[in-house]
Short mmCIF file of C-alpha atoms in Angstrom, two decimals:
data_model
loop_
_atom_site.label_atom_id
_atom_site.label_comp_id
_atom_site.label_asym_id
_atom_site.label_seq_id
_atom_site.Cartn_x
_atom_site.Cartn_y
_atom_site.Cartn_z
CA UNK A 1 -21.45 3.76 -26.99
CA UNK A 2 -18.73 2.87 -24.52
CA UNK A 3 -19.31 3.16 -20.80
CA UNK A 4 -16.66 5.29 -19.14
CA UNK A 5 -15.25 4.22 -15.79
CA UNK A 6 -12.84 6.19 -13.61
CA UNK A 7 -10.64 4.22 -11.22
CA UNK A 8 -8.99 6.35 -8.56
CA UNK A 9 -5.77 4.70 -7.45
CA UNK A 10 -3.27 2.68 -9.47
CA UNK A 11 -2.23 0.18 -6.79
CA UNK A 12 -3.03 -3.51 -6.86
CA UNK A 13 -6.77 -3.00 -6.29
CA UNK A 14 -7.01 -0.57 -9.18
CA UNK A 15 -4.86 -2.79 -11.39
CA UNK A 16 -6.95 -5.87 -10.59
CA UNK A 17 -10.19 -4.00 -11.29
CA UNK A 18 -8.77 -2.66 -14.56
CA UNK A 19 -7.71 -6.13 -15.63
CA UNK A 20 -11.24 -7.42 -15.08
CA UNK A 21 -12.97 -4.49 -16.81
CA UNK A 22 -10.55 -4.58 -19.75
CA UNK A 23 -12.01 -7.91 -20.86
CA UNK A 24 -15.11 -5.98 -21.99
CA UNK A 25 -14.71 -4.07 -25.26
CA UNK A 26 -17.53 -1.63 -24.42
CA UNK A 27 -15.73 0.12 -21.59
CA UNK A 28 -13.22 2.97 -21.44
CA UNK A 29 -11.13 2.83 -18.27
CA UNK A 30 -9.32 5.88 -16.95
CA UNK A 31 -6.94 5.33 -14.01
CA UNK A 32 -5.89 8.30 -11.90
CA UNK A 33 -2.90 7.90 -9.60
CA UNK A 34 -1.21 10.56 -7.48
CA UNK A 35 1.98 8.66 -6.69
CA UNK A 36 5.18 10.63 -7.21
CA UNK A 37 6.92 7.56 -8.64
CA UNK A 38 4.05 6.22 -10.73
CA UNK A 39 1.43 3.57 -10.10
CA UNK A 40 1.87 0.99 -7.37
CA UNK A 41 0.37 2.44 -4.21
CA UNK A 42 1.45 0.34 -1.23
CA UNK A 43 3.35 -1.99 -3.58
CA UNK A 44 5.77 0.82 -4.33
CA UNK A 45 9.49 0.37 -4.86
CA UNK A 46 12.26 2.93 -4.78
CA UNK A 47 15.59 3.34 -6.52
CA UNK A 48 18.20 5.90 -5.53
CA UNK A 49 21.49 6.87 -7.13
CA UNK A 50 23.83 7.82 -4.29
CA UNK A 51 27.49 8.42 -3.45
CA UNK A 52 28.96 5.88 -1.04
CA UNK A 53 31.55 6.34 1.71
CA UNK A 54 34.33 6.52 -0.89
CA UNK A 55 32.35 9.06 -2.94
CA UNK A 56 31.72 6.46 -5.62
CA UNK A 57 28.43 6.22 -7.48
CA UNK A 58 26.10 3.47 -6.29
CA UNK A 59 22.50 2.42 -6.94
CA UNK A 60 20.35 1.24 -4.04
CA UNK A 61 16.85 -0.26 -4.26
CA UNK A 62 14.03 -1.10 -1.87
CA UNK A 63 10.52 -2.41 -1.66
CA UNK A 64 9.29 0.06 0.95
CA UNK A 65 5.62 -0.94 1.13
CA UNK A 66 4.32 -4.44 0.56
CA UNK A 67 7.27 -6.80 1.03
CA UNK A 68 5.73 -9.94 -0.50
CA UNK A 69 2.30 -11.49 -0.89
CA UNK A 70 0.37 -14.69 -0.38
CA UNK A 71 -1.84 -16.75 -2.70
CA UNK A 72 -4.06 -18.96 -0.56
CA UNK A 73 -7.45 -18.79 -2.29
CA UNK A 74 -7.96 -20.89 -5.41
CA UNK A 75 -9.13 -17.90 -7.42
CA UNK A 76 -6.01 -15.87 -6.65
CA UNK A 77 -3.67 -18.83 -7.05
CA UNK A 78 -4.82 -19.18 -10.65
CA UNK A 79 -4.08 -15.52 -11.27
CA UNK A 80 -0.63 -15.71 -9.64
CA UNK A 81 0.34 -18.81 -11.63
CA UNK A 82 -0.46 -16.86 -14.78
CA UNK A 83 1.78 -14.02 -13.64
CA UNK A 84 4.56 -16.51 -12.94
CA UNK A 85 4.27 -17.85 -16.50
CA UNK A 86 4.57 -14.31 -17.85
CA UNK A 87 7.66 -13.65 -15.71
CA UNK A 88 5.94 -10.96 -13.60
CA UNK A 89 6.05 -12.89 -10.34
CA UNK A 90 8.33 -15.43 -8.69
CA UNK A 91 8.17 -17.48 -5.55
CA UNK A 92 10.50 -15.95 -2.97
CA UNK A 93 12.83 -18.50 -1.43
CA UNK A 94 15.51 -17.61 1.06
CA UNK A 95 16.85 -18.01 4.56
CA UNK A 96 13.82 -16.89 6.55
CA UNK A 97 13.61 -16.77 10.34
CA UNK A 98 11.36 -15.70 13.18
CA UNK A 99 11.56 -14.88 16.88
CA UNK A 100 7.85 -14.25 17.33
CA UNK A 101 4.85 -16.53 17.87
CA UNK A 102 3.73 -18.15 14.63
CA UNK A 103 0.31 -16.48 14.74
CA UNK A 104 1.99 -13.07 14.99
CA UNK A 105 4.49 -13.52 12.14
CA UNK A 106 4.57 -10.95 9.35
CA UNK A 107 2.10 -12.50 6.86
CA UNK A 108 3.16 -15.96 7.96
CA UNK A 109 6.88 -15.65 7.24
CA UNK A 110 8.59 -18.04 7.69
CA UNK A 111 6.12 -20.64 8.98
CA UNK A 112 3.43 -20.54 6.28
CA UNK A 113 4.92 -20.55 2.78
CA UNK A 114 4.82 -20.08 -0.15
CA UNK A 115 5.64 -16.37 -0.46
CA UNK A 116 5.57 -14.45 -3.73
CA UNK A 117 7.21 -11.26 -4.96
CA UNK A 118 7.08 -9.27 -8.16
CA UNK A 119 10.19 -9.71 -10.27
CA UNK A 120 12.33 -6.54 -10.33
CA UNK A 121 10.51 -4.91 -7.42
CA UNK A 122 6.97 -5.08 -6.09
CA UNK A 123 5.92 -1.99 -8.03
CA UNK A 124 6.51 -3.76 -11.33
CA UNK A 125 3.46 -5.99 -10.84
CA UNK A 126 0.79 -3.29 -11.00
CA UNK A 127 2.67 -1.69 -13.89
CA UNK A 128 2.74 -4.94 -15.86
CA UNK A 129 -0.94 -5.65 -15.17
CA UNK A 130 -1.89 -2.20 -16.44
CA UNK A 131 0.37 -2.52 -19.49
CA UNK A 132 -1.39 -5.78 -20.36
CA UNK A 133 -4.80 -4.20 -19.87
CA UNK A 134 -3.84 -1.21 -22.04
CA UNK A 135 -2.68 -3.50 -24.84
CA UNK A 136 -6.06 -5.21 -25.12
CA UNK A 137 -8.56 -2.51 -24.20
CA UNK A 138 -9.21 1.23 -23.96
CA UNK A 139 -7.26 1.86 -20.77
CA UNK A 140 -5.79 5.27 -20.09
CA UNK A 141 -3.41 5.94 -17.22
CA UNK A 142 -3.15 9.43 -15.71
CA UNK A 143 -0.06 9.50 -13.44
CA UNK A 144 0.73 12.31 -11.03
CA UNK A 145 -2.92 13.35 -10.73
CA UNK A 146 -4.95 13.94 -7.58
CA UNK A 147 -8.73 13.64 -7.73
CA UNK A 148 -9.90 16.05 -5.01
CA UNK A 149 -13.61 16.32 -5.73
CA UNK A 150 -16.36 14.22 -7.30
CA UNK A 151 -19.27 16.16 -8.84
CA UNK A 152 -22.31 14.29 -10.15
CA UNK A 153 -24.50 15.83 -12.83
CA UNK A 154 -28.07 14.99 -11.85
CA UNK A 155 -29.31 15.34 -15.41
CA UNK A 156 -26.71 13.19 -17.16
CA UNK A 157 -26.00 10.98 -14.11
CA UNK A 158 -22.29 11.26 -14.84
CA UNK A 159 -19.39 12.00 -12.49
CA UNK A 160 -17.01 14.85 -13.23
CA UNK A 161 -13.62 14.68 -11.58
CA UNK A 162 -12.01 17.84 -10.21
CA UNK A 163 -8.38 17.86 -9.21
CA UNK A 164 -4.77 18.83 -9.75
CA UNK A 165 -1.69 17.45 -11.42
CA UNK A 166 2.05 17.82 -11.11
CA UNK A 167 3.79 18.85 -7.90
CA UNK A 168 0.59 19.98 -6.20
CA UNK A 169 -0.89 16.48 -6.48
CA UNK A 170 1.66 14.64 -4.34
CA UNK A 171 1.26 13.63 -0.70
CA UNK A 172 4.51 15.25 0.42
CA UNK A 173 4.05 18.61 -1.28
CA UNK A 174 4.22 21.68 0.94
CA UNK A 175 0.77 22.73 2.16
CA UNK A 176 1.09 26.26 0.75
CA UNK A 177 1.70 24.97 -2.78
CA UNK A 178 -1.31 22.68 -2.43
CA UNK A 179 -3.54 25.55 -1.26
CA UNK A 180 -2.37 27.90 -4.00
CA UNK A 181 -2.93 25.44 -6.85
CA UNK A 182 -5.86 25.71 -9.23
CA UNK A 183 -8.22 22.76 -9.53
CA UNK A 184 -9.69 21.83 -12.88
CA UNK A 185 -11.77 19.14 -14.51
CA UNK A 186 -9.53 16.14 -15.15
CA UNK A 187 -10.11 13.24 -17.50
CA UNK A 188 -13.33 13.27 -19.50
CA UNK A 189 -15.01 16.69 -19.64
CA UNK A 190 -18.37 14.98 -20.13
CA UNK A 191 -17.85 12.84 -17.04
CA UNK A 192 -17.86 9.15 -16.15
CA UNK A 193 -20.64 6.61 -15.88
CA UNK A 194 -19.07 5.07 -12.78
CA UNK A 195 -16.25 5.67 -10.30
CA UNK A 196 -14.30 3.04 -8.39
CA UNK A 197 -12.29 4.37 -5.43
CA UNK A 198 -9.43 2.16 -4.26
CA UNK A 199 -7.53 4.25 -1.69
CA UNK A 200 -9.14 4.19 1.73
CA UNK A 201 -7.83 7.70 2.34
CA UNK A 202 -10.31 8.85 -0.30
CA UNK A 203 -12.88 8.74 2.49
CA UNK A 204 -11.08 11.32 4.62
CA UNK A 205 -12.32 14.88 4.80
CA UNK A 206 -11.02 17.52 2.43
CA UNK A 207 -8.10 18.28 4.77
CA UNK A 208 -6.36 15.03 3.78
CA UNK A 209 -4.10 15.07 0.73
CA UNK A 210 -5.64 11.84 -0.60
CA UNK A 211 -9.29 12.82 -0.09
CA UNK A 212 -11.30 12.34 -3.29
CA UNK A 213 -14.16 14.53 -2.16
CA UNK A 214 -16.74 11.74 -2.32
CA UNK A 215 -20.24 12.43 -0.95
CA UNK A 216 -20.24 12.62 2.84
CA UNK A 217 -22.75 9.80 3.32
CA UNK A 218 -20.69 7.48 1.12
CA UNK A 219 -17.43 8.36 2.87
CA UNK A 220 -19.09 7.69 6.22
CA UNK A 221 -20.25 4.26 5.01
CA UNK A 222 -16.68 3.52 3.94
CA UNK A 223 -15.26 4.55 7.31
CA UNK A 224 -17.89 2.50 9.13
CA UNK A 225 -17.00 -0.60 7.12
CA UNK A 226 -13.28 -0.16 7.73
CA UNK A 227 -13.53 0.22 11.47
CA UNK A 228 -9.85 0.93 12.11
CA UNK A 229 -6.64 0.95 10.14
CA UNK A 230 -3.21 -0.36 11.03
CA UNK A 231 -0.29 2.08 10.58
CA UNK A 232 3.30 1.05 9.86
CA UNK A 233 6.60 2.81 9.22
CA UNK A 234 9.32 1.52 6.92
CA UNK A 235 12.99 2.48 7.00
CA UNK A 236 15.19 1.98 3.93
CA UNK A 237 18.83 1.46 4.86
CA UNK A 238 21.89 0.87 2.63
CA UNK A 239 25.15 -0.19 4.28
CA UNK A 240 28.62 0.68 3.03
CA UNK A 241 29.76 -2.95 3.36
CA UNK A 242 28.24 -6.38 3.88
CA UNK A 243 26.50 -6.86 7.24
CA UNK A 244 27.12 -10.62 7.67
CA UNK A 245 23.47 -11.05 8.69
CA UNK A 246 22.83 -14.74 7.86
CA UNK A 247 19.13 -14.45 7.02
CA UNK A 248 17.32 -12.80 4.10
CA UNK A 249 14.15 -11.86 5.95
CA UNK A 250 12.69 -12.33 9.41
CA UNK A 251 9.74 -11.61 11.68
CA UNK A 252 10.67 -10.27 15.11
CA UNK A 253 9.28 -10.20 18.62
CA UNK A 254 10.36 -6.64 19.33
CA UNK A 255 8.51 -3.47 20.41
CA UNK A 256 9.80 -1.40 17.46
CA UNK A 257 10.66 -3.70 14.54
CA UNK A 258 8.25 -6.31 13.21
CA UNK A 259 9.97 -7.41 9.98
CA UNK A 260 13.06 -6.85 7.85
CA UNK A 261 14.07 -8.01 4.37
CA UNK A 262 17.26 -7.81 2.33
CA UNK A 263 16.65 -6.36 -1.13
CA UNK A 264 19.12 -8.55 -3.00
CA UNK A 265 17.38 -11.73 -1.82
CA UNK A 266 14.48 -10.93 -4.15
CA UNK A 267 14.51 -11.88 -7.88
CA UNK A 268 16.27 -9.30 -10.08
CA UNK A 269 16.48 -6.73 -7.28
CA UNK A 270 20.16 -6.02 -7.80
CA UNK A 271 21.83 -3.28 -5.78
CA UNK A 272 25.37 -1.95 -5.44
CA UNK A 273 25.11 -1.93 -1.64
CA UNK A 274 23.49 -4.23 0.89
CA UNK A 275 20.01 -2.79 1.35
CA UNK A 276 17.38 -3.59 3.97
CA UNK A 277 13.74 -2.59 4.33
CA UNK A 278 12.86 -2.47 8.05
CA UNK A 279 9.15 -2.50 8.91
CA UNK A 280 7.94 -1.21 12.26
CA UNK A 281 5.37 -2.66 14.58
CA UNK A 282 1.93 -1.05 14.50
CA UNK A 283 2.27 0.01 18.15
CA UNK A 284 5.46 1.93 17.36
CA UNK A 285 3.80 3.59 14.35
CA UNK A 286 0.84 4.63 16.51
CA UNK A 287 3.26 6.24 18.96
CA UNK A 288 4.91 8.22 16.17
CA UNK A 289 1.57 9.35 14.71
CA UNK A 290 0.47 10.50 18.16
CA UNK A 291 3.74 12.43 18.56
CA UNK A 292 3.64 13.88 15.06
CA UNK A 293 0.05 13.82 13.76
CA UNK A 294 -1.00 14.08 10.11
CA UNK A 295 -3.34 16.98 10.84
CA UNK A 296 -2.66 20.30 12.54
CA UNK A 297 -4.90 20.30 15.60
CA UNK A 298 -5.33 24.09 15.50
CA UNK A 299 -5.76 24.84 11.80
CA UNK A 300 -6.97 21.44 10.59
CA UNK A 301 -4.36 21.54 7.79
CA UNK A 302 -2.73 18.38 6.46
CA UNK A 303 0.84 17.83 7.66
CA UNK A 304 2.82 16.13 4.87
CA UNK A 305 5.65 13.74 5.51
CA UNK A 306 8.84 15.70 6.02
CA UNK A 307 12.11 14.12 4.83
CA UNK A 308 13.84 15.87 7.72
CA UNK A 309 11.51 14.21 10.20
CA UNK A 310 11.58 10.78 8.56
CA UNK A 311 15.37 10.66 8.47
CA UNK A 312 15.91 12.02 11.98
CA UNK A 313 13.21 10.24 13.99
CA UNK A 314 11.70 6.98 12.67
CA UNK A 315 14.56 6.16 10.30
CA UNK A 316 17.33 6.21 12.95
CA UNK A 317 15.09 4.61 15.57
CA UNK A 318 14.20 1.68 13.31
CA UNK A 319 17.87 1.23 12.36
CA UNK A 320 18.93 1.30 16.03
CA UNK A 321 16.26 -1.27 16.91
CA UNK A 322 17.35 -3.51 14.03
CA UNK A 323 20.96 -3.33 15.21
CA UNK A 324 19.82 -4.19 18.71
CA UNK A 325 18.05 -7.28 17.35
CA UNK A 326 20.94 -8.65 15.28
CA UNK A 327 23.53 -7.91 17.98
CA UNK A 328 21.62 -9.54 20.83
CA UNK A 329 23.18 -12.88 21.82
CA UNK A 330 19.93 -13.87 23.54
CA UNK A 331 17.91 -13.05 20.44
CA UNK A 332 17.26 -14.41 16.96
CA UNK A 333 20.95 -14.99 16.10
CA UNK A 334 22.04 -16.38 19.47
CA UNK A 335 25.78 -16.95 19.63
CA UNK A 336 26.06 -15.80 16.00
CA UNK A 337 24.94 -12.32 16.91
CA UNK A 338 26.88 -9.48 15.30
CA UNK A 339 29.09 -7.07 17.20
CA UNK A 340 27.70 -4.11 15.28
CA UNK A 341 26.32 -3.14 11.88
CA UNK A 342 28.50 -1.44 9.25
CA UNK A 343 28.17 2.27 8.60
CA UNK A 344 25.08 3.12 6.61
CA UNK A 345 25.47 5.29 3.50
CA UNK A 346 21.79 5.86 2.82
CA UNK A 347 18.64 6.23 4.87
CA UNK A 348 15.05 7.11 4.06
CA UNK A 349 11.70 6.25 5.61
CA UNK A 350 8.01 6.10 4.79
CA UNK A 351 4.92 6.55 6.96
CA UNK A 352 2.03 4.32 5.97
CA UNK A 353 -0.89 5.72 7.94
CA UNK A 354 -3.23 3.16 6.38
CA UNK A 355 -0.89 0.23 5.85
CA UNK A 356 -3.49 -2.46 6.58
CA UNK A 357 -7.06 -2.79 7.75
CA UNK A 358 -7.68 -4.26 11.15
CA UNK A 359 -9.24 -7.72 11.14
CA UNK A 360 -12.98 -7.85 10.51
CA UNK A 361 -13.80 -9.08 14.02
CA UNK A 362 -12.00 -6.06 15.51
CA UNK A 363 -13.99 -3.37 13.75
CA UNK A 364 -16.23 -2.65 16.70
CA UNK A 365 -14.33 -3.70 19.80
CA UNK A 366 -10.60 -3.85 20.45
CA UNK A 367 -8.43 -3.25 23.49
CA UNK A 368 -5.60 -2.02 21.23
CA UNK A 369 -7.62 0.63 19.40
CA UNK A 370 -6.69 4.29 19.69
CA UNK A 371 -8.31 7.30 18.02
CA UNK A 372 -5.77 9.87 16.82
CA UNK A 373 -6.89 13.09 15.10
CA UNK A 374 -10.31 11.54 14.75
CA UNK A 375 -8.96 8.43 12.97
CA UNK A 376 -9.26 4.98 14.61
CA UNK A 377 -6.01 2.99 14.57
CA UNK A 378 -5.40 -0.51 15.86
CA UNK A 379 -2.04 -1.99 16.85
CA UNK A 380 -3.16 -5.48 17.85
CA UNK A 381 -1.39 -8.58 16.50
CA UNK A 382 -3.56 -11.22 14.84
CA UNK A 383 -2.89 -13.95 12.24
CA UNK A 384 -2.21 -12.70 8.70
CA UNK A 385 -1.77 -16.17 7.20
CA UNK A 386 -3.30 -17.97 5.49
CA UNK A 387 -5.66 -15.65 3.60
CA UNK A 388 -9.24 -16.67 4.32
CA UNK A 389 -12.73 -15.19 4.40
CA UNK A 390 -13.18 -13.42 7.75
CA UNK A 391 -16.70 -12.12 7.30
CA UNK A 392 -19.83 -13.11 5.38
CA UNK A 393 -20.23 -9.87 3.45
CA UNK A 394 -19.36 -8.22 0.15
CA UNK A 395 -15.71 -7.46 -0.41
CA UNK A 396 -16.47 -3.92 -1.60
CA UNK A 397 -18.93 -1.10 -0.98
CA UNK A 398 -21.46 -0.28 -3.70
CA UNK A 399 -24.00 2.42 -4.41
CA UNK A 400 -25.50 1.29 -7.71
CA UNK A 401 -27.88 4.25 -7.86
CA UNK A 402 -24.91 6.58 -8.01
CA UNK A 403 -22.55 4.08 -9.71
CA UNK A 404 -20.02 4.80 -6.98
CA UNK A 405 -17.86 2.02 -5.50
CA UNK A 406 -15.09 1.56 -2.93
CA UNK A 407 -12.79 -1.44 -3.21
CA UNK A 408 -9.50 -2.54 -1.66
CA UNK A 409 -8.16 -4.54 1.26
CA UNK A 410 -9.84 -2.12 3.66
CA UNK A 411 -13.21 -3.18 2.20
CA UNK A 412 -12.36 -6.84 1.70
CA UNK A 413 -13.97 -9.66 3.66
CA UNK A 414 -10.66 -11.55 3.53
CA UNK A 415 -7.61 -11.53 5.78
CA UNK A 416 -5.72 -8.22 5.39
CA UNK A 417 -3.14 -8.18 2.59
CA UNK A 418 -2.53 -7.88 -1.13
CA UNK A 419 -4.56 -10.99 -1.95
CA UNK A 420 -7.67 -9.53 -0.34
CA UNK A 421 -7.07 -6.21 -2.09
CA UNK A 422 -6.95 -7.84 -5.52
CA UNK A 423 -10.01 -9.99 -4.87
CA UNK A 424 -11.91 -6.90 -3.77
CA UNK A 425 -10.98 -5.02 -6.95
CA UNK A 426 -12.00 -7.96 -9.11
CA UNK A 427 -15.32 -8.38 -7.27
CA UNK A 428 -16.15 -4.70 -7.61
CA UNK A 429 -15.33 -4.76 -11.33
CA UNK A 430 -17.45 -7.85 -11.96
CA UNK A 431 -20.32 -6.29 -10.03
CA UNK A 432 -20.06 -3.13 -12.15
CA UNK A 433 -20.09 -5.14 -15.38
CA UNK A 434 -23.26 -6.88 -14.19
CA UNK A 435 -24.77 -3.51 -13.25
CA UNK A 436 -24.07 -2.27 -16.76
CA UNK A 437 -25.45 -5.48 -18.24
CA UNK A 438 -22.07 -6.24 -19.83
CA UNK A 439 -21.12 -9.45 -18.08
CA UNK A 440 -22.57 -11.79 -20.67
#
């Protein structure tokens, strides 16, 4: 009889774990993802059909989470080279610059290449990995589903998943709709032999839209291992005409903007307008979270991202800071600084409350840590390249007695980033196979 495994989260950790588990024919893998635009998690991409300044139709595209990734460990290099052969991934080459200290660059760009991106948008990588896994094994993907509660049957030792689907499952759904929705058993009625959680927000209390309702003691162990998380904000801007910015991506020494990348500089990311993803500094994101928290301090209710807020506060502020950077003659462009940026014809933004984990050595003490709504955040700058082991510990959290696991970059013993997230998912999956006695 097949073992049934539920993976909660279809980002790169979930995809990497699925890929590993799919090599065993005696496992059924069910992946539950609550993303509005499908699997991908923090490697999400967006496409919008808009009207430009002349009221003509135009398509604009962005990577609004993970901008690129590294492959520094031998194990992950081998995996990435395989993805390159399949056409899923390409090395990203371009005109890259920096105005910040090398050790504070955004994942080592530009000083520590190579850099890799998924072809046709970062989100395509997790999709392609899961398509491959589904072609060779019993892998079932449940998009637009929120797992809100985990119930374990003491007699059968199986986990039943309780949750919602459709509009009520999404992060940005109005709180009233979320409260009024009916929760039901999702996936296998008989339950699952094991559960792998991949979203760190699963460990939040029930107030959070991404909480998976895991046992309190397990969620506490997860939070203790994380220490603090690093928040970021991303603005997505499309300009009506070319900007004349001479670089494709850059890391900045600026209080508001840490990084920016031009969409069209990435393989097969074609757009009708010049599009830029502008990533904030962690300190700026902390300021915005403190101003506009994710939880109502009086009622305890979750406060979803509001498009009105995102496009009137962080979006314009990130754009203004970016314009300040590229128009500063004493800055990164020197005498080639622009006079001004063209009119923008599209703007959106995203709040990543748990964009990255803080470095392992900062889990217990940090001068840049701040607790907001009971959640520890850290805005300190520390090297993100190359990827290396930062701590002599497991790269995931395991409770074999309950067959409950937490994986992801927040659990990883490696430098924060996509590489560590994938390695964590793979390690957790291999551990589970050994626990089931299926690794031979």
